[in-house]
Short mmCIF file of C-alpha atoms in Angstrom, two decimals:
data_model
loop_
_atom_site.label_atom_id
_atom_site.label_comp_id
_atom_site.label_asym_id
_atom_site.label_seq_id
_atom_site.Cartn_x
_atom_site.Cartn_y
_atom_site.Cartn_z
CA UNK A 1 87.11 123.97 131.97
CA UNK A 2 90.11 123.65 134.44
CA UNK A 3 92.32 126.54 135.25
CA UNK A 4 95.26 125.45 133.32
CA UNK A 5 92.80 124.99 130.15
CA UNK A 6 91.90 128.45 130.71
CA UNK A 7 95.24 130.14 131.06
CA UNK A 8 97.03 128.52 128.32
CA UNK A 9 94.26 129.65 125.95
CA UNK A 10 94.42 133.32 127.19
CA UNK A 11 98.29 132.98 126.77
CA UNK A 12 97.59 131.75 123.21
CA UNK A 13 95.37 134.23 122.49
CA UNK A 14 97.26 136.92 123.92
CA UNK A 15 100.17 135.56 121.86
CA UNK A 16 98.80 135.84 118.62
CA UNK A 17 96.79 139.32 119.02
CA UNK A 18 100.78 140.75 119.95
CA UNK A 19 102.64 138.59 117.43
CA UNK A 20 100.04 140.49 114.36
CA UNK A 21 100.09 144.13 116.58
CA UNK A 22 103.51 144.08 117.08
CA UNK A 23 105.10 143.75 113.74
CA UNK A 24 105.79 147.00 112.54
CA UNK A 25 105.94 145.99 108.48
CA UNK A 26 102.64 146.47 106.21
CA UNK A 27 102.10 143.65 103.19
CA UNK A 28 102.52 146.41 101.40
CA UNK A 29 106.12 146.85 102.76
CA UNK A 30 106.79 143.27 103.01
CA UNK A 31 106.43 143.12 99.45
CA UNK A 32 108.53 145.69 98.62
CA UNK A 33 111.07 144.40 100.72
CA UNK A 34 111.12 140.97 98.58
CA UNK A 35 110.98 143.14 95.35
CA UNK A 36 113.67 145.04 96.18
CA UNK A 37 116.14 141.95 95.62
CA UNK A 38 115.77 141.52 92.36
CA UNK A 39 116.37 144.05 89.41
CA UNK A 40 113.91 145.80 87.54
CA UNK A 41 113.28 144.68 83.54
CA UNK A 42 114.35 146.91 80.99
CA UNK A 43 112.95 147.77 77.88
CA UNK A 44 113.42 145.04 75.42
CA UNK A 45 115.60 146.29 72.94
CA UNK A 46 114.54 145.59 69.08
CA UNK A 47 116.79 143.15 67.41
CA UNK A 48 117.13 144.86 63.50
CA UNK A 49 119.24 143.97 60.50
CA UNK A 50 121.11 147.21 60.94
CA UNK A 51 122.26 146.18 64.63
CA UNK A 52 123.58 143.11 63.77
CA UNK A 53 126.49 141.78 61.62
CA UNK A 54 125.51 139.07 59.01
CA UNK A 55 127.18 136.58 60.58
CA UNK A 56 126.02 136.55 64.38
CA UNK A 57 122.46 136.47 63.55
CA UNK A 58 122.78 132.28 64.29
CA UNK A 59 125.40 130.54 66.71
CA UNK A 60 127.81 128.05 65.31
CA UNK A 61 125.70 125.68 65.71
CA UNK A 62 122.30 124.23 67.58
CA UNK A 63 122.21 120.39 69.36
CA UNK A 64 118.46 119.41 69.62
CA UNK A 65 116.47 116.29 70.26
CA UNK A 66 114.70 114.70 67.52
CA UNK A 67 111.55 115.35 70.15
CA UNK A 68 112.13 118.64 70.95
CA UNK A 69 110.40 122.06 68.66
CA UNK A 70 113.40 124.37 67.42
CA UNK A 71 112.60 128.45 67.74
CA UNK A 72 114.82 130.66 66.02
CA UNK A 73 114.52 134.30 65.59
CA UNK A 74 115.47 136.55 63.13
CA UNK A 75 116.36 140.32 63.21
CA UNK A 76 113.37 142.56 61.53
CA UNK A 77 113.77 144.73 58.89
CA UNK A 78 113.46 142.40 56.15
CA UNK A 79 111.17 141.71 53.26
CA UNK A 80 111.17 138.38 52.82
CA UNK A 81 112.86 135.37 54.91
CA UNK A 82 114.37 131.76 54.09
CA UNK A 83 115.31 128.97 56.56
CA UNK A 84 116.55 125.77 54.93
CA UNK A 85 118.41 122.71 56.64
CA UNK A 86 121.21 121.21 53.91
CA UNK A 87 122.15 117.33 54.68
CA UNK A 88 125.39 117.05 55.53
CA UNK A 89 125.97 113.49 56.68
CA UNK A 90 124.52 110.84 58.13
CA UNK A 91 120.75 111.54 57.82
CA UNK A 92 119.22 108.25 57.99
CA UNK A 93 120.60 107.36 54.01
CA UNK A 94 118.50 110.35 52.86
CA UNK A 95 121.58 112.03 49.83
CA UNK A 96 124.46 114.03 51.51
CA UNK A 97 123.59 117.94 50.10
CA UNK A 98 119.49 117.68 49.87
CA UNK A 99 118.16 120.68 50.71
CA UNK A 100 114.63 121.24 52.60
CA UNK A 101 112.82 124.53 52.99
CA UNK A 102 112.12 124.64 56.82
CA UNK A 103 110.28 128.38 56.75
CA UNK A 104 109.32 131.34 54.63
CA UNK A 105 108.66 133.81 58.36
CA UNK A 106 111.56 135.89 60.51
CA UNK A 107 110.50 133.19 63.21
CA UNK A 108 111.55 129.42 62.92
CA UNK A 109 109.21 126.82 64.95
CA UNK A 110 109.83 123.83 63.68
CA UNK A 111 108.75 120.44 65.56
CA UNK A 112 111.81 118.31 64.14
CA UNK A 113 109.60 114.52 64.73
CA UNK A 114 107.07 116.34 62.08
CA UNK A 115 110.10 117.71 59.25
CA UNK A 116 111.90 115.86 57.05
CA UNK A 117 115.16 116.64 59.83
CA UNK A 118 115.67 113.14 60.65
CA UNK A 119 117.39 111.77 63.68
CA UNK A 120 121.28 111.49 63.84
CA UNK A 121 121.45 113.50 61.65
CA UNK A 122 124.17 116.88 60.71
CA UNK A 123 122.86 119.67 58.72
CA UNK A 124 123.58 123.20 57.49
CA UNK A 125 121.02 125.05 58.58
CA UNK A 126 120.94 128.46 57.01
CA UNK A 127 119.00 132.14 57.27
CA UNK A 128 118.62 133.98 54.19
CA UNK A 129 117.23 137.60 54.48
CA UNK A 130 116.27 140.29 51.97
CA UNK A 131 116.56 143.64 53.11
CA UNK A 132 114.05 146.47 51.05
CA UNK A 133 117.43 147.34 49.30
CA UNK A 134 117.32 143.90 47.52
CA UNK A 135 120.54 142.87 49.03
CA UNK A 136 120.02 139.23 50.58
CA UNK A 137 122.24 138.30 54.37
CA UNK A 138 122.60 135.26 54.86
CA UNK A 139 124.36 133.20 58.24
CA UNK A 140 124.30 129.59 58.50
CA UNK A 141 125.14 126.95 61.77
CA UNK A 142 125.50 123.10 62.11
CA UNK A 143 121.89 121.74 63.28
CA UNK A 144 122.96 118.61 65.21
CA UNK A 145 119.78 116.18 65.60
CA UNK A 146 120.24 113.32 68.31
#
């Protein structure tokens, strides 16, 4: 090997073995560092019927693609849950005011291609929920289907 081959492998070498003993951070700090940025997760907090007012438990109202699943949550505490969708207008001809049961559970997962929600479609989508007391809540929103 020539000279020049020589050196500018020892300078290489020498480079690296300094660059790796000469930082003064750990992984471990490193990764604290990076951690440090962003804020640490609290406790979820549980979502009951006695920390909510009937009507916020939905928002106004929900736009969703006829291809898309729609999840909806309601607050626990309840003994027995409703979710149905009321047609409201222009729901491929099905009768303006039929009513479908979309759920019987505090969660909603409903794939809208495999309900009878059709596409371009408005309906009243509504939460009904008996507490042990017998009393029933109930919130509702617009469900707009494109």
């Amino acid at each position: 090997m020539s000279k020049c081959k020589i050196v500018v492998l020892a300078t290489a070498f020498l480079c690296a073995v300094l660059s790796l003993c000469g930082c003064s951070n750990s992984i471990d700090t490193l990764i604290e560092d990076y951690n440090s940025n962003f804020k640490v997760a609290t406790v979820q907090q549980s979502y009951t019927l006695d920390d909510v007012i009937a009507e916020d438990i939905l928002r106004p109202y929900y736009a969703v693609s006829y291809t898309t699943t729609l999840c909806l949550t309601a607050p626990t505490g309840g003994v027995n849950y409703t979710w149905t969708a009321e047609v409201d207008e222009n729901a491929n001809d099905i009768p303006v005011g039929k009513q479908y049961i979309l759920g019987a559970n505090r969660v909603l997962s409903l794939y809208i291609r495999n309900s009878n929600i059709k596409r371009w479609g408005t309906y009243k989508l509504t939460v009904s929920i008996t507490r042990t007391s017998g009393e029933i809540i109930k919130d509702t929103a617009w469900l707009y289907v494109y």
